[in-house]
Coordinates of C-alpha atoms in Angstrom, one line a residue:
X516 CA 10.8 -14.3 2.2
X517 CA 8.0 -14.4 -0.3
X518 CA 5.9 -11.6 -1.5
X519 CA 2.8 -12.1 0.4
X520 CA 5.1 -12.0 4.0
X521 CA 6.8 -8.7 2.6
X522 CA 3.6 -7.3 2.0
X523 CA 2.4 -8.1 5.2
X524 CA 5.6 -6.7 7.4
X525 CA 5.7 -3.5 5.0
X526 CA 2.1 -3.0 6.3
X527 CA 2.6 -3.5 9.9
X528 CA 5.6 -1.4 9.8
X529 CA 3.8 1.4 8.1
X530 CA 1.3 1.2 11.0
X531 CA 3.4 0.8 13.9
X532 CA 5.8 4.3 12.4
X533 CA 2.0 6.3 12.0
X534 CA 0.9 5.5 15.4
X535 CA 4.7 6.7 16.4
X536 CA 4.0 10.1 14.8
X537 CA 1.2 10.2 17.5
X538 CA 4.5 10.7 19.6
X539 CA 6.3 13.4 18.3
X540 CA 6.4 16.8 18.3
X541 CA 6.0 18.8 15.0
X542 CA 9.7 19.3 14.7
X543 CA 10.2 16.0 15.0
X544 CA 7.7 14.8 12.7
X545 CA 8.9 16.8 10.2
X546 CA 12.6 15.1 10.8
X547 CA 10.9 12.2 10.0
X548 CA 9.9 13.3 6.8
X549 CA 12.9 14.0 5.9
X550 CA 14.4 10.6 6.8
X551 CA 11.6 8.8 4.6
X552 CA 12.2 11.0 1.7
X553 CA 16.1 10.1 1.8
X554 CA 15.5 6.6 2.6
X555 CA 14.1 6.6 -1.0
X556 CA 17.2 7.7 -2.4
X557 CA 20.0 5.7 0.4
X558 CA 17.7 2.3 -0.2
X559 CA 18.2 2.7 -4.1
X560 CA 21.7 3.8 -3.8
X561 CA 22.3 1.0 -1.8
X562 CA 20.9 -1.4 -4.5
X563 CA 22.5 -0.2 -7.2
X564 CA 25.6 -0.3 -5.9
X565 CA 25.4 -3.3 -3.4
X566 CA 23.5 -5.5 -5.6
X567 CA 24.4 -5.0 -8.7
X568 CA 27.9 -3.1 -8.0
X569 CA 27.7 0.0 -10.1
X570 CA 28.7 3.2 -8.5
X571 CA 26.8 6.6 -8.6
X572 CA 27.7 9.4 -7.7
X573 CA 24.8 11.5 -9.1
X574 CA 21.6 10.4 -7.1
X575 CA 21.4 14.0 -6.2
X576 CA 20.6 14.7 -10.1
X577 CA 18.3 12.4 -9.4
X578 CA 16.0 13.2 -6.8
X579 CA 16.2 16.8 -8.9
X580 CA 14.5 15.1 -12.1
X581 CA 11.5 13.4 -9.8
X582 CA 11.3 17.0 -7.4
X583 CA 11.0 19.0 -10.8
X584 CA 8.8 16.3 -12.3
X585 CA 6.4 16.3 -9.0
X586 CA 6.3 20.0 -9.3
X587 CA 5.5 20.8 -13.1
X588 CA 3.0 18.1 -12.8
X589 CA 1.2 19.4 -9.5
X590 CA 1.0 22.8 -10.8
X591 CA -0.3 21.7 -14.5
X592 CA -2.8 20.1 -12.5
X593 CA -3.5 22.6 -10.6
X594 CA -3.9 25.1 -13.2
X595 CA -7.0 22.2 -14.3
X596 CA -8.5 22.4 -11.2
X597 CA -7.2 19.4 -9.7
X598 CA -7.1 18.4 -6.2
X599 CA -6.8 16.2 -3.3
X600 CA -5.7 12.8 -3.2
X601 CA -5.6 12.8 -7.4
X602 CA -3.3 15.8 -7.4
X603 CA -0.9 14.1 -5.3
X604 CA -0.9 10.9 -7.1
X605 CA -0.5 13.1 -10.3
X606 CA 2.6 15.0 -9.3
X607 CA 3.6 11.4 -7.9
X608 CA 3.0 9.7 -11.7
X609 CA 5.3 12.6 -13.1
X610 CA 7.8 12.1 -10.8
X611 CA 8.3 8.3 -11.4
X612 CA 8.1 9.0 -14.8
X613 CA 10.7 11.7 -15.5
X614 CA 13.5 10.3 -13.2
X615 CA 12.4 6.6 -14.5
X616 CA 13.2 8.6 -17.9
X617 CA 16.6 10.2 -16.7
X618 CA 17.4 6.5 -15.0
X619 CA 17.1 5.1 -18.3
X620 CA 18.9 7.1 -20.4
X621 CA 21.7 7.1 -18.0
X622 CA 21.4 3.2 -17.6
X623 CA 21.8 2.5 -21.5
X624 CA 25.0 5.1 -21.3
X625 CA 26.7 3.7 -18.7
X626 CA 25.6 0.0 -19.4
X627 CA 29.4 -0.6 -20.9
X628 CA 31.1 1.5 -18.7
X629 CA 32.7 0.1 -15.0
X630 CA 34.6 2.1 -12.0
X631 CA 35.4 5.7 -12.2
X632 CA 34.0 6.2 -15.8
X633 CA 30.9 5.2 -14.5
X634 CA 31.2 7.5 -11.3
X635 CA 32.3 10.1 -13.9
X636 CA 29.8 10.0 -16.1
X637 CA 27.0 10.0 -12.9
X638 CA 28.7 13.3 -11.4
X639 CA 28.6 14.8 -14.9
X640 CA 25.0 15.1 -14.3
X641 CA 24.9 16.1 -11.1
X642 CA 27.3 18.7 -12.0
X643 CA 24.8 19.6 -15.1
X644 CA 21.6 20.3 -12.5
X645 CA 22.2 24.1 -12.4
X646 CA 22.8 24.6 -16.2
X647 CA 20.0 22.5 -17.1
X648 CA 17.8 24.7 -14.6
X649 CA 18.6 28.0 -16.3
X650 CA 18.6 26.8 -19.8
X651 CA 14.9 25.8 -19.9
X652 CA 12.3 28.8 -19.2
X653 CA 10.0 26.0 -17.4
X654 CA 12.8 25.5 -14.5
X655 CA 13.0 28.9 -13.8
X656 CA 16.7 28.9 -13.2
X657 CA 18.0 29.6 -9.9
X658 CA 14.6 30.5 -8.1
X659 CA 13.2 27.2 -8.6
X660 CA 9.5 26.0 -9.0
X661 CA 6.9 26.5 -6.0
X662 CA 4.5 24.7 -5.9
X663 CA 0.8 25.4 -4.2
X664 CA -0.1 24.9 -1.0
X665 CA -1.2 21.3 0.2
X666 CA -2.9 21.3 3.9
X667 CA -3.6 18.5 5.6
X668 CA -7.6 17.5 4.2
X669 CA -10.2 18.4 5.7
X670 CA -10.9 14.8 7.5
X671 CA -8.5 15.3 9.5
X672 CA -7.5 19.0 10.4
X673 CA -8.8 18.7 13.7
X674 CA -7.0 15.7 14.9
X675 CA -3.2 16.3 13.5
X676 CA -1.0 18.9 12.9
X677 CA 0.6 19.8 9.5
X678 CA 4.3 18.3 10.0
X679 CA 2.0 14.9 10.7
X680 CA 0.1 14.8 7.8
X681 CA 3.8 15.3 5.8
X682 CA 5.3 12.9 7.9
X683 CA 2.0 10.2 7.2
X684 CA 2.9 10.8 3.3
X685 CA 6.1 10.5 3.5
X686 CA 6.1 7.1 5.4
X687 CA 3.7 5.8 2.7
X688 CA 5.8 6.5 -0.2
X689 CA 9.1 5.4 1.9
X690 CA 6.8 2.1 2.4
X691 CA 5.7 1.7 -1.2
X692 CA 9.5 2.3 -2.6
X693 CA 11.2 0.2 0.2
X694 CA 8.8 -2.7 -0.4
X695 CA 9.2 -2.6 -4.1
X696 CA 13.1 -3.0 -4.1
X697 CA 12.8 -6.2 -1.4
X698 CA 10.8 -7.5 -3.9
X699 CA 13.2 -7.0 -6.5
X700 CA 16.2 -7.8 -4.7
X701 CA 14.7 -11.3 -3.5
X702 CA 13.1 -12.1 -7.1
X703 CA 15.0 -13.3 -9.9
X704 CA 16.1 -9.8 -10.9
X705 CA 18.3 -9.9 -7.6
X706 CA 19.5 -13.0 -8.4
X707 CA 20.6 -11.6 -11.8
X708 CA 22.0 -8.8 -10.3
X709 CA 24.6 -10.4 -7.8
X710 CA 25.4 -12.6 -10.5
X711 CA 26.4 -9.6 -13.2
X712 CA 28.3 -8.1 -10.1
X713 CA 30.1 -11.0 -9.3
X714 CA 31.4 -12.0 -12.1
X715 CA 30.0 -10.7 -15.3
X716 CA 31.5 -12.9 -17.7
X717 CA 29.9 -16.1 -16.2
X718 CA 26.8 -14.2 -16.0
X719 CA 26.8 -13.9 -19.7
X720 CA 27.9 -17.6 -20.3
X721 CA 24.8 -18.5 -18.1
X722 CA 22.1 -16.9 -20.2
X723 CA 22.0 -13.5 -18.4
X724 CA 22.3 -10.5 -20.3
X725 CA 24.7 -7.8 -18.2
X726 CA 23.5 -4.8 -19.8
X727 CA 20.0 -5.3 -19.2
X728 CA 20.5 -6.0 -15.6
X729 CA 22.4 -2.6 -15.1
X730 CA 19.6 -1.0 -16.9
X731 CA 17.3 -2.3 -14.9
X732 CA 19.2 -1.4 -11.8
X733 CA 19.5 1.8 -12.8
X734 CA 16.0 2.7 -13.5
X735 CA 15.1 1.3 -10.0
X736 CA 17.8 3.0 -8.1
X737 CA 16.2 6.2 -10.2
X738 CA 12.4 5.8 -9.5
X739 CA 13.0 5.5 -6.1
X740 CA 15.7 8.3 -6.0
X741 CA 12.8 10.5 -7.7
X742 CA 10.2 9.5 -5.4
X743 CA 12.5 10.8 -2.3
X744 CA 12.8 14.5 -4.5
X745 CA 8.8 14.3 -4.7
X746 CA 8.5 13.9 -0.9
X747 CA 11.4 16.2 -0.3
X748 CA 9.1 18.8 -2.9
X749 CA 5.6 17.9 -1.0
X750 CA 7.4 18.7 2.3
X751 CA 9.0 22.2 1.5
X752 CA 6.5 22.9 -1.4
X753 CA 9.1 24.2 -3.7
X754 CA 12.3 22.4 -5.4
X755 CA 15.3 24.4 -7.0
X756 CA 19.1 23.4 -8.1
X757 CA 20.4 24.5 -4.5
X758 CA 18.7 22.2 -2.9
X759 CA 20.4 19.0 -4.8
X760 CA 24.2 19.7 -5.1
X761 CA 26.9 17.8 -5.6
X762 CA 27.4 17.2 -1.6
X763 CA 24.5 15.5 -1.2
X764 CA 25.1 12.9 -3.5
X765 CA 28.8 12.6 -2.0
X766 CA 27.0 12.7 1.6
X767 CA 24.2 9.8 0.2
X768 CA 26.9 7.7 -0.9
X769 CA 29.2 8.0 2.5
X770 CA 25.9 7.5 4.2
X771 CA 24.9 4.3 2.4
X772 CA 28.6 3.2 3.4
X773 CA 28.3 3.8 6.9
X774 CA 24.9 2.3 7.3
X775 CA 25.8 -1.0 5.2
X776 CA 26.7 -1.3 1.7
X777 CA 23.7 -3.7 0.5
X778 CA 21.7 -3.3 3.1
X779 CA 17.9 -2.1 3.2
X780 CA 18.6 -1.7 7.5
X781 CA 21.7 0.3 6.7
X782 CA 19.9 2.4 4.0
X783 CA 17.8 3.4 6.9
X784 CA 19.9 4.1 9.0
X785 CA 22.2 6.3 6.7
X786 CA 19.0 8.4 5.6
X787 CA 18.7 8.8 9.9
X788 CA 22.3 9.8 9.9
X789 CA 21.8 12.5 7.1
X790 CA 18.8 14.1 8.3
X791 CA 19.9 14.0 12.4
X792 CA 23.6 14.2 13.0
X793 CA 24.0 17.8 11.0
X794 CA 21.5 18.8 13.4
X795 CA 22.9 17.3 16.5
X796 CA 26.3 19.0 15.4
X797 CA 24.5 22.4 15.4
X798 CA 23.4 21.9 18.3
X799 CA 26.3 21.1 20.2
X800 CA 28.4 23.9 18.4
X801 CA 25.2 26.3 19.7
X802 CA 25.9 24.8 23.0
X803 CA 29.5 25.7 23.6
X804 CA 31.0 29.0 24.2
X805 CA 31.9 30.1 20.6
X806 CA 32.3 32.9 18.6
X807 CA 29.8 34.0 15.9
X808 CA 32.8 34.2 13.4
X809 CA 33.9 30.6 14.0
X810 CA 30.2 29.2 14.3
X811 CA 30.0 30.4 10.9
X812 CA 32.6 28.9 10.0
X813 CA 31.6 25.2 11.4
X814 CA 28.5 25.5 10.4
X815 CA 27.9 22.7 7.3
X816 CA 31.9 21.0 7.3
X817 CA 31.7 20.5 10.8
X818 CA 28.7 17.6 9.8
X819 CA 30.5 16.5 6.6
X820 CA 34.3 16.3 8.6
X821 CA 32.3 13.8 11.6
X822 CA 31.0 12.2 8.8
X823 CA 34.4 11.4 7.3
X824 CA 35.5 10.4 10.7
X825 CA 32.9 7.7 11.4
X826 CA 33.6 6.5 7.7
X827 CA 36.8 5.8 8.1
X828 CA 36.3 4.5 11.9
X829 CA 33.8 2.2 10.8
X830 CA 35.6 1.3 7.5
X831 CA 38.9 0.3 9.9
X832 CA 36.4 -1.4 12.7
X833 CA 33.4 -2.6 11.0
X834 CA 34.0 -2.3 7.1
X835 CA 30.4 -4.2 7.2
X836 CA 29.2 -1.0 8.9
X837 CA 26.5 -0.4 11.2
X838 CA 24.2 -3.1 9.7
X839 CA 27.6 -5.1 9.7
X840 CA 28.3 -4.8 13.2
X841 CA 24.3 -5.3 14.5
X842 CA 24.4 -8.5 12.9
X843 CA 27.9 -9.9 14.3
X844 CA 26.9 -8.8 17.5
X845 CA 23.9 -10.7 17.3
X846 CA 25.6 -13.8 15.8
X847 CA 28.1 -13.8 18.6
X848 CA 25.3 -13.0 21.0
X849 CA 23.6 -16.8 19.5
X850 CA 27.0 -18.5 19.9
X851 CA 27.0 -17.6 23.6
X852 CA 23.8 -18.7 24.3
X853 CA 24.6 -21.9 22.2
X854 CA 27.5 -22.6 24.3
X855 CA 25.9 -22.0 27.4
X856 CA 23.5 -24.5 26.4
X857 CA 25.5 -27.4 25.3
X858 CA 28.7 -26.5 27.8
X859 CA 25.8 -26.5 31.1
X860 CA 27.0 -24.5 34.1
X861 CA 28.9 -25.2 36.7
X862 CA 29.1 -24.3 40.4
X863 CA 31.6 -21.9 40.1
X864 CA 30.1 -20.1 37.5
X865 CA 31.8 -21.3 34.4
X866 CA 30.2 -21.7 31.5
X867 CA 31.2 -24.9 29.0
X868 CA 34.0 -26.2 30.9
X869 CA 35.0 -29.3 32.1
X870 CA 35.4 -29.8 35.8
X871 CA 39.1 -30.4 36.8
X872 CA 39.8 -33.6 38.4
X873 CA 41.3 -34.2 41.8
X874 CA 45.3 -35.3 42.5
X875 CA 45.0 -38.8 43.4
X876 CA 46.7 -39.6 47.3
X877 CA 50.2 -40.9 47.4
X878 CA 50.1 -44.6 47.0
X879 CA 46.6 -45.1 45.8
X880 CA 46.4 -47.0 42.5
X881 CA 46.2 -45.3 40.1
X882 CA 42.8 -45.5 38.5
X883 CA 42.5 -47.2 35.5
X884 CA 42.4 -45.1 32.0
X885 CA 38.4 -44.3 31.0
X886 CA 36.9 -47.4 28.5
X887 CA 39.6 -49.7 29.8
X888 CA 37.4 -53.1 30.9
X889 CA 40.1 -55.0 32.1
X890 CA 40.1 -52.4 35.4
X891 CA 43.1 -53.3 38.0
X892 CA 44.8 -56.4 38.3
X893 CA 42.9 -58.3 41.3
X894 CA 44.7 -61.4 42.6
X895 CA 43.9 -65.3 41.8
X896 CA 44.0 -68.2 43.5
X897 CA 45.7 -71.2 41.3
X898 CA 43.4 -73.7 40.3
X899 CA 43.9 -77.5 40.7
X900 CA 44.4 -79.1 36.9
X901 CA 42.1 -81.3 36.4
X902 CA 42.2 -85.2 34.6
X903 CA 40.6 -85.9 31.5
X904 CA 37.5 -87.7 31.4
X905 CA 38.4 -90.8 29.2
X906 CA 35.3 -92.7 27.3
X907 CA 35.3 -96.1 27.4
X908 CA 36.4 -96.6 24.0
X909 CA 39.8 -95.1 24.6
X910 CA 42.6 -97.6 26.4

């Protein structure tokens, strides 16, 4: 797929999911801005670790550095007098910047490191979030940074509702950071990456250097981890510690692996998971006849224990997972219809089989074997020899 057809889908898909919002409900809408900020964060997880086969287990940390960065940058702004479309695209700017930063600086640590040191060293900054926030006056600890308040402009306030304006932003960014890792995963910095992942020796024999690759990966995976903290911050207009533990980044990466590892679709659909089945768990435990003690109790590992079960249902089932399956079934879906095709049907219904043949009678000949030209024997008449014809030179 080249770059010109990627552009073109990324638009029409942007689009068609605006003129969807058209649809919704505000509640709904702002579920869907939910989904597109983590779809930032599950489709560079799911590039980082599909592609180029490095595992993280801090992406929470990182939508942190590009929510924090959004906000210091919108209020600085702010305090200039600053606003509209520029502010945005500010705070956007210092979010790409400082989780491109943190991206980086992790990258060139971990660029030697493989398996669970990597993982370890990832969840030691996840882990470091809360301390960071209180050490620096800026962060203001535990309470977080608020940011001001962004309407919907003035355009438009008399044709949508708040939640859709939110939900129009955070489609575009989820357009803009989607499009931008197709692009990379079908350039020659994919190619790179599957190499380095596949076998990183060879890589290295080829020309390719393994630890800029991961680097690179890295600072991808973090940009567009930080854009999905900047939505996540333009949404709820304020971003603190608590809102990034180290759940989420254990719940992106299940969620990544239950949608398809190395899969933009399954990226997708793992940011849907995280945003609706928590809900649709609360509302079936609202449903049934409960006590407020035990509600309590479900409410949060009740998500994160269905979670584990589909993981390791779809693990023992599909270990492609949901993307995994969707395409087998539509693969097996083509071979039917191929085999229909060639096989014909006949009367009775079946599809690609030959038709039996009929017992011959007792006595019949038997008829002769198919590509046989001699056929059966017929019977012959003897013929009469005949005398030579002698030339009247011979005596």
């Amino acid at each position: 797929m080249n770059a010109r057809r990627t552009l073109l889908l990324a638009a029409g898909g942007l689009v068609l999911a605006i003129g969807a919002t058209f649809l919704l409900d505000p509640f709904r809408n702002y579920q869907l801005a939910l989904v597109a900020a983590y779809l930032c964060a599950t489709a560079g997880l799911t590039v980082l670790v599909g592609l180029s086969g490095q595992l993280s287990l801090g992406h929470a940390a990182l939508m942190a550095a590009g929510g924090y960065g959004y906000a210091l940058t919108v209020n600085a702004l702010t305090g200039a007098g600053v606003d509209g479309v520029v502010l945005f695209l500010g705070g956007i700017v210092g979010a790409v910047v400082v989780s491109g930063v943190v991206g980086l600086l992790l990258g060139l640590a971990g660029a030697r490191l493989h398996g669970p040191y990597l993982a370890g060293l990832t969840l030691t900054l996840v882990v470091a979030v809360p301390a960071v926030a209180a050490s620096v006056p800026a962060l203001q600890g535990d309470r977080g940074v608020r940011t001001a308040f962004d309407g919907v402009p003035a355009p438009l306030r008399s044709l949508i509702a708040l939640e859709q304006w939110q939900a129009w932003v955070a489609l575009a960014v989820a357009a803009v950071a989607v499009t931008g890792l197709v692009l990379l995963r079908d350039g020659r910095a994919g190619l790179r990456m599957r190499a380095v992942r596949d076998d990183e020796v060879a890589a290295a024999l080829a020309g390719i250097a393994p630890a800029r690759v991961k680097v690179l990966a890295f600072v991808a995976s973090s940009v567009t981890a930080g854009l999905g903290g900047s939505v996540l911050v333009f949404v709820t207009q304020s971003v603190s510690p608590g809102a990034f533990p180290l759940g989420l980044s254990l719940l992106l990466l299940v969620a990544v692996v239950v949608g398809g590892l190395g899969s933009l679709l399954g990226a997708a659909l793992g940011a849907v998971l995280v945003v609706l089945l928590p809900w649709l768990v609360g509302a079936v435990t609202d449903a049934l006849p409960l006590p407020d003690a035990v509600v309590q109790r479900l409410d949060g590992t009740l998500a994160s224990l269905v979670f584990g079960v589909l993981l390791i249902a779809l693990v023992a089932g599909a270990p492609g997972g949901l993307a995994g399956a969707l395409t087998a079934a539509r693969a097996r879906h083509r071979a039917r219809r191929a085999a229909a095709g060639a096989g014909g049907t006949d009367r009775t219904g079946r599809t690609g089989r030959a038709r039996r043949s009929r017992p011959a009678r007792r006595g019949a000949p038997a008829a002769p074997p198919a590509g046989d030209p001699s056929g059966p024997a017929r019977p012959t008449t003897p013929r009469t020899p005949r005398e030579p014809v002698r030339t009247p030179t011979e005596g």
